[in-house]
Amino acid sequence: MGFDAVHTLMQTLMVFFLGGTALAATDGLAKLVVQTALMVAFTTVLFRWLFSGPTGNLHVLLLAGVVPGAAFESLSLFLQRMLAPADYDVLSARLFGRLGSVEATHLPFAFAVCAAAGLCLWRRRHRLDVLLPGRDAATGLGLNHRGELTGALVVVSLMVAMSTALAGPMTFFGFTAALLAHQFSGTHRHAVVLPTAFLMGLLTLLVGQFTMEHIVYASGMLTTVLEFLGGVVFLAYLLKKGTL
């Protein structure tokens, strides 16, 4: 939560200080790497700060992601109101998540990064299972709770930052894939949940893109539909369970 706001703020600052032509002039692999690195660095500092105290937990992390995200969104909106109309149009087109706008030349690099991150999480799947009962139980079993949790979150933030910089913001897509994975797998074991989440996300994108492109004939609206349905699922889950 909050990656979309960080991405929006970075793009807005670039247009505000350098103009709308800077977006097209700086397109390339270097820009993708820099954007991803900045987002991962921001979240790493946030993780280390939040988990440094005895009260740090994932619920505090979620709140900390939402609150700065709202602040970044407000700052971005303020700067956008001062842009020239032409620059604002260029920026708006870039801030709208579109799978069809992904540069094909960036895909091999993004695939390599995400594959390495996925392999890292897969090798730590048993340690992630130990983290589930909480800090005290994990520490009692000999696991460095803070280090393991921070490391896992940094790897996750790397994949989220890469996808955001590559295809644009999709806030609720990851949550929806994870929720469906837990519902269909029927277990909390990461050896089952991780591949199920990957397949759910892949299946959602493939079916959604095929439907929007060949049936509805509105391929550019896929991310909008995913965000709407993901937000509905998120609210329905909170209302039903009363907790995350």
Backbone as numpy.savetxt, mean C-alpha at the origin, in Angstrom:
# Nx Ny Nz CAx CAy CAz Cx Cy Cz
-2.02 1.92 5.38 -2.87 3.10 5.38 -1.97 4.35 5.38
-2.24 5.27 4.47 -1.48 6.51 4.42 -0.48 6.59 3.29
-0.20 5.46 2.61 0.75 5.49 1.51 0.25 6.36 0.37
-1.05 6.31 0.12 -1.61 7.13 -0.96 -1.41 8.61 -0.69
-1.52 9.01 0.60 -1.34 10.41 0.95 0.11 10.85 0.76
1.05 9.98 1.12 2.47 10.30 0.93 2.79 10.42 -0.56
2.25 9.51 -1.36 2.46 9.55 -2.80 1.85 10.82 -3.40
0.65 11.17 -2.98 -0.01 12.37 -3.48 0.78 13.63 -3.12
1.28 13.68 -1.89 2.04 14.85 -1.45 3.33 15.00 -2.25
4.03 13.90 -2.50 5.27 13.98 -3.27 5.02 14.49 -4.68
3.98 13.96 -5.33 3.65 14.41 -6.68 3.23 15.88 -6.68
2.45 16.28 -5.68 1.98 17.66 -5.61 3.13 18.63 -5.39
4.05 18.28 -4.50 5.21 19.14 -4.25 6.06 19.29 -5.50
6.22 18.22 -6.27 7.01 18.30 -7.49 6.38 19.27 -8.48
5.06 19.17 -8.66 4.38 20.07 -9.60 4.36 21.49 -9.07
4.19 21.66 -7.76 4.10 22.99 -7.17 5.41 23.77 -7.34
6.53 23.08 -7.14 7.82 23.78 -7.20 8.47 23.74 -8.58
8.19 22.69 -9.37 8.88 22.53 -10.65 7.96 22.68 -11.86
6.65 22.64 -11.64 5.71 22.76 -12.75 5.25 21.41 -13.26
4.16 21.43 -14.03 3.57 20.18 -14.52 4.46 19.43 -15.48
5.33 20.14 -16.20 6.22 19.46 -17.14 7.25 18.59 -16.42
7.47 18.85 -15.12 8.46 18.06 -14.38 8.02 16.61 -14.24
6.71 16.35 -14.19 6.24 14.98 -14.05 6.65 14.13 -15.25
6.44 14.68 -16.44 6.81 13.93 -17.64 8.31 13.90 -17.85
8.99 14.99 -17.49 10.43 15.06 -17.70 11.21 14.11 -16.80
10.64 13.80 -15.64 11.36 12.94 -14.68 10.87 11.49 -14.72
9.98 11.16 -15.64 9.51 9.79 -15.72 10.68 8.86 -16.04
10.69 7.73 -15.37 11.75 6.76 -15.60 11.95 5.89 -14.38
12.86 4.94 -14.51 13.12 4.00 -13.42 13.68 4.70 -12.20
14.50 5.74 -12.42 15.10 6.45 -11.29 14.03 7.09 -10.41
13.02 7.67 -11.04 11.93 8.30 -10.27 11.17 7.26 -9.48
10.92 6.09 -10.08 10.23 5.01 -9.38 11.01 4.56 -8.16
12.31 4.43 -8.31 13.16 3.99 -7.20 13.18 5.04 -6.08
13.30 6.33 -6.47 13.35 7.40 -5.47 12.04 7.50 -4.70
10.92 7.44 -5.40 9.62 7.51 -4.73 9.44 6.35 -3.77
9.79 5.15 -4.21 9.66 3.99 -3.35 10.56 4.10 -2.14
11.79 4.54 -2.34 12.74 4.67 -1.24 12.26 5.70 -0.22
11.71 6.81 -0.68 11.23 7.84 0.25 10.06 7.33 1.08
9.14 6.62 0.45 7.99 6.10 1.20 8.41 5.04 2.20
9.34 4.18 1.81 9.82 3.14 2.73 10.59 3.76 3.88
11.40 4.79 3.60 12.15 5.46 4.66 11.20 6.12 5.66
10.15 6.74 5.15 9.18 7.39 6.04 8.50 6.36 6.95
8.07 5.26 6.38 7.38 4.25 7.19 8.33 3.55 8.15
9.59 3.38 7.77 10.56 2.75 8.67 10.77 3.59 9.91
10.93 4.90 9.72 11.07 5.81 10.87 9.81 5.76 11.73
8.66 5.72 11.09 7.39 5.67 11.83 7.29 4.38 12.63
7.67 3.26 12.02 7.59 1.97 12.72 8.50 1.95 13.94
9.74 2.40 13.76 10.70 2.37 14.86 10.24 3.27 16.01
9.62 4.40 15.67 9.15 5.30 16.71 7.96 4.72 17.45
7.02 4.13 16.71 5.81 3.62 17.33 6.08 2.41 18.20
7.00 1.56 17.79 7.27 0.34 18.55 8.40 0.49 19.56
8.84 1.72 19.78 9.90 1.93 20.76 9.37 1.92 22.19
8.07 2.21 22.36 7.48 2.24 23.69 6.73 0.97 24.03
6.33 0.83 25.27 5.63 -0.39 25.70 4.20 -0.48 25.18
3.63 0.65 24.74 2.24 0.64 24.29 2.12 0.50 22.78
3.23 0.36 22.07 3.18 0.26 20.62 2.52 -1.03 20.16
1.57 -0.93 19.25 0.92 -2.10 18.68 0.38 -1.74 17.31
-0.22 -2.71 16.64 -0.70 -2.50 15.28 -1.88 -1.54 15.22
-2.68 -1.48 16.29 -3.81 -0.56 16.31 -3.32 0.89 16.36
-2.27 1.13 17.16 -1.67 2.46 17.20 -1.05 2.78 15.85
-0.44 1.77 15.21 0.16 1.97 13.89 -0.89 2.35 12.86
-2.04 1.71 12.90 -3.11 2.04 11.96 -3.59 3.47 12.16
-3.75 3.87 13.43 -4.18 5.23 13.72 -3.13 6.23 13.27
-1.86 5.89 13.50 -0.78 6.78 13.09 -0.68 6.89 11.58
-1.12 5.88 10.87 -1.13 5.96 9.42 -2.28 6.81 8.90
-3.41 6.75 9.58 -4.59 7.50 9.14 -4.44 8.99 9.43
-3.96 9.34 10.64 -3.88 10.74 11.04 -2.88 11.53 10.19
-1.60 11.09 10.07 -0.71 11.83 9.16 -1.19 11.80 7.72
-1.85 10.71 7.33 -2.39 10.64 5.98 -3.40 11.75 5.72
-4.27 12.00 6.71 -5.24 13.08 6.58 -4.54 14.44 6.51
-3.47 14.59 7.31 -2.72 15.86 7.28 -2.05 16.06 5.92
-1.45 14.99 5.37 -0.81 15.10 4.07 -1.82 15.40 2.97
-3.00 14.78 3.07 -4.05 15.04 2.09 -4.49 16.50 2.14
-4.62 17.05 3.34 -5.02 18.45 3.48 -3.95 19.38 2.90
-2.68 19.09 3.18 -1.60 19.90 2.63 -1.55 19.81 1.11
-1.74 18.61 0.59 -1.76 18.43 -0.87 -2.90 19.22 -1.50
-4.08 19.16 -0.88 -5.24 19.88 -1.41 -5.00 21.39 -1.38
-4.36 21.87 -0.32 -4.06 23.30 -0.22 -3.11 23.74 -1.33
-2.07 22.94 -1.58 -1.11 23.28 -2.64 -1.74 23.18 -4.02
-2.63 22.19 -4.20 -3.26 22.02 -5.50 -4.16 23.19 -5.86
-4.75 23.84 -4.86 -5.62 24.98 -5.12 -4.84 26.18 -5.64
-3.53 26.18 -5.42 -2.71 27.30 -5.87 -2.00 27.01 -7.19
-2.25 25.86 -7.78 -1.62 25.50 -9.04 -2.35 26.16 -10.22
-1.60 26.33 -11.29 -2.22 26.79 -12.53 -3.14 25.69 -13.06
-4.21 26.04 -13.78 -5.16 25.02 -14.27 -4.49 23.92 -15.09
-3.53 24.28 -15.94 -2.85 23.27 -16.77 -2.05 22.31 -15.91
-1.33 22.85 -14.91 -0.55 21.99 -14.02 -1.46 21.10 -13.18
-2.60 21.64 -12.76 -3.55 20.85 -11.97 -4.11 19.70 -12.78
-4.40 19.92 -14.05 -4.90 18.85 -14.91 -3.88 17.74 -15.06
-2.62 18.13 -15.25 -1.55 17.12 -15.39 -1.41 16.32 -14.10
-1.45 17.01 -12.97 -1.31 16.34 -11.68 -2.48 15.41 -11.40
-3.70 15.85 -11.69 -4.88 15.03 -11.44 -4.83 13.73 -12.21
-4.34 13.79 -13.44 -4.24 12.58 -14.25 -3.25 11.59 -13.65
-2.19 12.09 -13.02 -1.19 11.21 -12.42 -1.64 10.64 -11.08
-2.49 11.34 -10.36 -2.91 10.88 -9.04 -4.04 9.86 -9.10
-4.61 9.67 -10.27 -5.68 8.69 -10.44 -5.06 7.34 -10.78
-5.25 6.36 -9.90 -4.66 5.05 -10.11 -5.19 4.36 -11.36
-4.31 3.99 -12.26 -4.72 3.33 -13.50 -3.72 2.21 -13.79
-4.22 0.98 -13.86 -3.34 -0.14 -14.16 -2.82 -0.07 -15.59
-3.60 0.52 -16.49 -3.18 0.62 -17.87 -2.08 1.62 -18.11
-1.80 2.51 -17.14 -0.77 3.53 -17.31 0.60 3.07 -16.83
0.71 1.84 -16.38 1.99 1.33 -15.89 2.97 1.21 -17.04
4.19 1.72 -16.83 5.23 1.61 -17.84 5.73 0.17 -17.92
5.66 -0.41 -19.11 6.07 -1.81 -19.28 7.54 -2.02 -18.95
8.37 -1.00 -19.17 9.80 -1.13 -18.90 10.11 -1.20 -17.41
9.15 -0.78 -16.57 9.36 -0.81 -15.13 8.96 -2.15 -14.52
8.21 -2.94 -15.26 7.67 -4.18 -14.68 8.74 -5.19 -14.27
9.81 -5.42 -15.06 10.82 -6.39 -14.61 11.45 -5.99 -13.27
11.74 -4.70 -13.11 12.33 -4.25 -11.85 11.34 -4.42 -10.70
10.08 -4.01 -10.93 9.06 -4.14 -9.88 8.83 -5.61 -9.52
8.83 -6.48 -10.54 8.65 -7.91 -10.28 9.80 -8.46 -9.44
11.02 -8.05 -9.75 12.18 -8.54 -9.00 12.12 -8.10 -7.54
11.75 -6.84 -7.31 11.67 -6.32 -5.94 10.57 -7.03 -5.15
9.39 -7.15 -5.75 8.28 -7.78 -5.05 8.51 -9.27 -4.84
9.17 -9.93 -5.80 9.48 -11.35 -5.64 10.47 -11.56 -4.49
11.47 -10.69 -4.40 12.43 -10.79 -3.30 11.76 -10.53 -1.96
10.86 -9.53 -1.92 10.14 -9.24 -0.68 9.22 -10.39 -0.30
8.53 -10.95 -1.30 7.66 -12.08 -1.02 8.41 -13.30 -0.52
9.60 -13.54 -1.10 10.43 -14.65 -0.64 10.89 -14.44 0.79
11.22 -13.19 1.11 11.64 -12.88 2.48 10.51 -13.17 3.48
9.30 -12.76 3.14 8.17 -13.03 4.03 7.87 -14.52 4.11
8.01 -15.22 3.01 7.73 -16.65 3.02 8.72 -17.40 3.91
9.97 -17.00 3.89 10.98 -17.66 4.74 10.76 -17.34 6.22
10.05 -16.25 6.50 9.79 -15.88 7.89 8.37 -16.23 8.31
7.70 -17.09 7.55 6.29 -17.37 7.81 6.06 -17.99 9.18
6.98 -18.83 9.64 6.80 -19.46 10.95 7.01 -18.44 12.07
7.92 -17.50 11.87 8.11 -16.45 12.87 6.90 -15.52 12.91
6.30 -15.29 11.77 5.09 -14.47 11.74 3.96 -15.15 12.51
3.90 -16.48 12.46 2.90 -17.20 13.26 3.11 -16.98 14.75
4.38 -16.92 15.16 4.68 -16.72 16.58 4.30 -15.31 17.03
4.32 -14.34 16.09 3.97 -12.97 16.44 2.48 -12.80 16.72
1.65 -13.70 16.22 0.20 -13.54 16.31 -0.33 -13.45 17.74
0.16 -14.26 18.69 -0.41 -14.18 20.05 -0.12 -12.87 20.78
0.85 -12.08 20.30 1.15 -10.82 20.95 2.58 -10.73 21.44
2.92 -9.54 22.00 4.29 -9.26 22.42 4.78 -10.22 23.50
3.99 -10.40 24.55 4.43 -11.21 25.69 4.64 -12.66 25.29
3.69 -13.22 24.55 3.82 -14.62 24.14 5.00 -14.81 23.20
5.20 -13.90 22.26 6.31 -14.03 21.32 7.65 -13.89 22.03
7.74 -12.95 22.97 8.97 -12.78 23.73 9.25 -14.00 24.60
8.20 -14.56 25.18 8.36 -15.77 26.00 8.83 -16.96 25.19
8.53 -16.98 23.90 8.99 -18.06 23.03 10.35 -17.78 22.42
11.00 -16.70 22.88 12.37 -16.41 22.45 12.49 -15.59 21.18
11.42 -14.89 20.79 11.43 -14.11 19.56 11.59 -12.63 19.89
12.40 -11.94 19.11 12.55 -10.50 19.25 11.33 -9.84 18.61
10.32 -9.56 19.42 9.03 -9.11 18.90 9.17 -7.81 18.12
9.83 -6.83 18.68 9.94 -5.54 18.02 10.72 -5.64 16.72
11.84 -6.37 16.73 12.65 -6.49 15.53 11.95 -7.26 14.43
11.30 -8.36 14.78 10.62 -9.17 13.78 9.43 -8.43 13.18
8.66 -7.76 14.04 7.48 -7.05 13.55 7.88 -5.86 12.68
8.91 -5.13 13.10 9.38 -4.01 12.30 9.91 -4.47 10.95
10.67 -5.57 10.97 11.21 -6.10 9.71 10.11 -6.53 8.75
9.09 -7.21 9.27 7.97 -7.64 8.42 7.22 -6.45 7.86
6.99 -5.42 8.68 6.26 -4.25 8.22 7.06 -3.46 7.18
8.38 -3.43 7.33 9.21 -2.74 6.34 9.14 -3.45 4.99
9.16 -4.78 5.01 9.04 -5.55 3.77 7.68 -5.31 3.12
6.62 -5.31 3.94 5.29 -5.04 3.41 5.21 -3.62 2.85
5.79 -2.66 3.57 5.76 -1.27 3.09 6.53 -1.13 1.78
7.58 -1.91 1.58 8.31 -1.88 0.32 7.42 -2.30 -0.84
6.65 -3.38 -0.66 5.78 -3.84 -1.74 4.63 -2.85 -1.99
4.07 -2.30 -0.91 2.98 -1.33 -1.07 3.50 -0.06 -1.74
4.68 0.41 -1.31 5.26 1.61 -1.91 5.58 1.40 -3.38
6.08 0.23 -3.73 6.40 -0.06 -5.12 5.13 -0.05 -5.98
4.10 -0.71 -5.51 2.85 -0.74 -6.29 2.22 0.63 -6.38
2.31 1.44 -5.32 1.74 2.78 -5.35 2.48 3.68 -6.32
3.82 3.63 -6.28 4.61 4.43 -7.20 4.44 3.97 -8.64
4.13 2.68 -8.82 4.03 2.13 -10.17 2.67 2.38 -10.80
1.60 2.09 -10.06 0.25 2.14 -10.63 -0.65 3.19 -10.02
-0.19 3.88 -8.97 -1.04 4.87 -8.33 -1.65 4.33 -7.05
-2.29 5.20 -6.28 -2.83 4.79 -4.97 -4.05 3.89 -5.08
-4.05 2.81 -4.31 -5.20 1.91 -4.16 -5.27 1.52 -2.69
-5.96 2.34 -1.91 -5.89 2.25 -0.45 -6.40 0.92 0.09
-7.58 0.50 -0.34 -8.25 -0.63 0.29 -8.04 -1.96 -0.44
-7.29 -1.96 -1.52 -7.14 -3.21 -2.27 -6.39 -4.27 -1.46
-5.31 -3.87 -0.81 -4.55 -4.82 -0.01 -5.35 -5.36 1.16
-6.12 -4.48 1.80 -6.95 -4.93 2.92 -7.98 -5.95 2.45
-8.59 -5.67 1.30 -9.61 -6.59 0.78 -9.01 -7.95 0.46
-7.83 -7.96 -0.17 -7.17 -9.23 -0.50 -6.83 -10.01 0.76
-6.32 -9.31 1.79 -5.97 -9.99 3.05 -7.20 -10.53 3.75
-8.28 -9.76 3.75 -9.52 -10.21 4.40 -10.09 -11.43 3.70
-10.12 -11.41 2.37 -10.62 -12.56 1.62 -9.74 -13.78 1.85
-8.43 -13.56 1.96 -7.52 -14.69 2.20 -7.80 -15.36 3.54
-8.04 -14.56 4.56 -8.36 -15.14 5.87 -9.72 -15.84 5.86
-10.68 -15.29 5.13 -12.00 -15.90 5.08 -11.99 -17.23 4.35
-11.25 -17.31 3.24 -11.24 -18.53 2.43 -10.27 -19.58 2.98
-9.18 -19.15 3.59 -8.22 -20.13 4.09 -8.70 -20.79 5.38
-9.44 -20.05 6.21 -9.96 -20.62 7.45 -8.91 -20.88 8.50
-7.74 -20.25 8.39 -6.67 -20.44 9.35 -5.85 -19.16 9.41
-5.07 -19.04 10.49 -4.17 -17.90 10.64 -2.73 -18.25 10.30
-2.48 -19.49 9.89 -1.12 -19.90 9.55 -0.69 -19.20 8.26
0.46 -18.53 8.33 0.92 -17.75 7.19 1.35 -18.62 6.02
1.64 -19.87 6.28 1.97 -20.79 5.18 0.78 -20.98 4.25
-0.42 -20.75 4.75 -1.64 -20.84 3.95 -2.15 -19.46 3.54
-2.08 -18.52 4.48 -2.66 -17.19 4.24 -1.88 -16.42 3.17
-0.55 -16.49 3.19 0.25 -15.71 2.25 -0.02 -16.09 0.79
0.07 -17.38 0.42 -0.24 -17.70 -0.99 -1.71 -17.46 -1.34
-2.61 -17.64 -0.37 -4.02 -17.37 -0.65 -4.25 -15.89 -0.92
-3.59 -15.02 -0.15 -3.72 -13.58 -0.38 -3.17 -13.19 -1.75
-2.05 -13.79 -2.13 -1.49 -13.51 -3.45 -2.45 -13.92 -4.56
-3.03 -15.10 -4.43 -3.96 -15.57 -5.45 -5.24 -14.74 -5.47
-5.71 -14.33 -4.30 -6.92 -13.50 -4.25 -6.69 -12.15 -4.91
-5.54 -11.54 -4.63 -5.23 -10.26 -5.26 -5.08 -10.39 -6.76
-4.38 -11.44 -7.20 -4.19 -11.65 -8.63 -5.52 -11.93 -9.33
-6.34 -12.78 -8.72 -7.64 -13.11 -9.31 -8.55 -11.89 -9.38
-8.52 -11.05 -8.34 -9.35 -9.86 -8.33 -8.96 -8.91 -9.46
-7.67 -8.72 -9.65 -7.22 -7.82 -10.71 -7.53 -8.38 -12.09
-7.31 -9.68 -12.29 -7.55 -10.27 -13.60 -9.03 -10.25 -13.96
-9.87 -10.70 -13.03 -11.31 -10.72 -13.30 -11.84 -9.29 -13.44
-11.38 -8.39 -12.58 -11.84 -7.01 -12.65 -11.43 -6.33 -13.94
-10.17 -6.52 -14.35 -9.71 -5.89 -15.58 -10.43 -6.46 -16.80
-10.63 -7.78 -16.81 -11.34 -8.41 -17.94 -12.78 -7.89 -18.01
-13.44 -7.80 -16.85 -14.83 -7.34 -16.83 -14.95 -5.90 -17.28
-14.09 -5.03 -16.75 -14.18 -3.62 -17.08 -13.78 -3.33 -18.52
-12.87 -4.13 -19.07 -12.36 -3.85 -20.41 -13.20 -4.50 -21.51
-13.72 -5.72 -21.28 -14.39 -6.45 -22.34 -15.90 -6.55 -22.16
-16.41 -6.25 -20.98 -17.86 -6.34 -20.74 -18.46 -4.96 -20.51
-17.86 -4.19 -19.61 -18.39 -2.86 -19.30 -17.78 -1.79 -20.21
-16.63 -2.09 -20.80 -15.91 -1.16 -21.68 -15.55 0.13 -20.95
-15.01 -0.04 -19.76 -14.55 1.11 -18.97 -13.31 0.69 -18.19
-12.24 0.37 -18.93 -11.05 -0.21 -18.31 -10.40 0.75 -17.31
-10.54 2.06 -17.53 -9.91 3.01 -16.63 -10.59 3.14 -15.29
-11.75 2.53 -15.11 -12.51 2.66 -13.87 -12.26 1.54 -12.88
-11.37 0.61 -13.19 -11.16 -0.54 -12.32 -10.71 -0.12 -10.93
-9.72 0.78 -10.84 -9.23 1.18 -9.53 -10.31 1.90 -8.72
-11.15 2.67 -9.40 -12.25 3.35 -8.70 -13.23 2.34 -8.11
-13.56 1.32 -8.88 -14.48 0.28 -8.41 -13.85 -0.49 -7.25
-12.56 -0.82 -7.37 -11.87 -1.55 -6.30 -11.83 -0.73 -5.01
-11.58 0.57 -5.14 -11.55 1.42 -3.96 -12.92 1.51 -3.30
-13.96 1.64 -4.10 -15.31 1.72 -3.55 -15.70 0.42 -2.84
-15.51 -0.71 -3.52 -15.87 -1.99 -2.92 -14.98 -2.30 -1.72
-13.70 -1.95 -1.81 -12.80 -2.17 -0.67 -13.21 -1.36 0.54
-13.61 -0.10 0.32 -14.07 0.72 1.44 -15.34 0.17 2.07
-16.25 -0.33 1.23 -17.49 -0.93 1.75 -17.18 -2.16 2.58
-16.27 -3.00 2.07 -15.88 -4.21 2.81 -15.21 -3.85 4.13
-14.35 -2.83 4.10 -13.66 -2.39 5.31 -14.65 -1.93 6.38
-15.61 -1.09 5.99 -16.61 -0.61 6.96 -17.51 -1.74 7.44
-17.90 -2.63 6.53 -18.77 -3.75 6.92 -18.06 -4.66 7.91
-16.77 -4.89 7.70 -16.02 -5.74 8.61 -15.91 -5.11 10.00
-15.64 -3.79 10.04 -15.56 -3.11 11.32 -16.89 -3.13 12.07
-17.97 -2.92 11.34 -19.29 -2.92 11.98 -19.68 -4.31 12.47
-19.23 -5.32 11.76 -19.59 -6.69 12.13 -18.76 -7.20 13.28
-17.44 -6.98 13.20 -16.54 -7.51 14.22 -16.34 -6.56 15.39
-16.42 -5.26 15.12 -16.21 -4.28 16.17 -14.75 -4.09 16.50
-13.85 -4.73 15.76 -12.41 -4.60 16.02 -11.66 -5.02 14.77
-10.39 -4.59 14.69 -9.53 -5.01 13.58 -8.80 -6.29 13.93
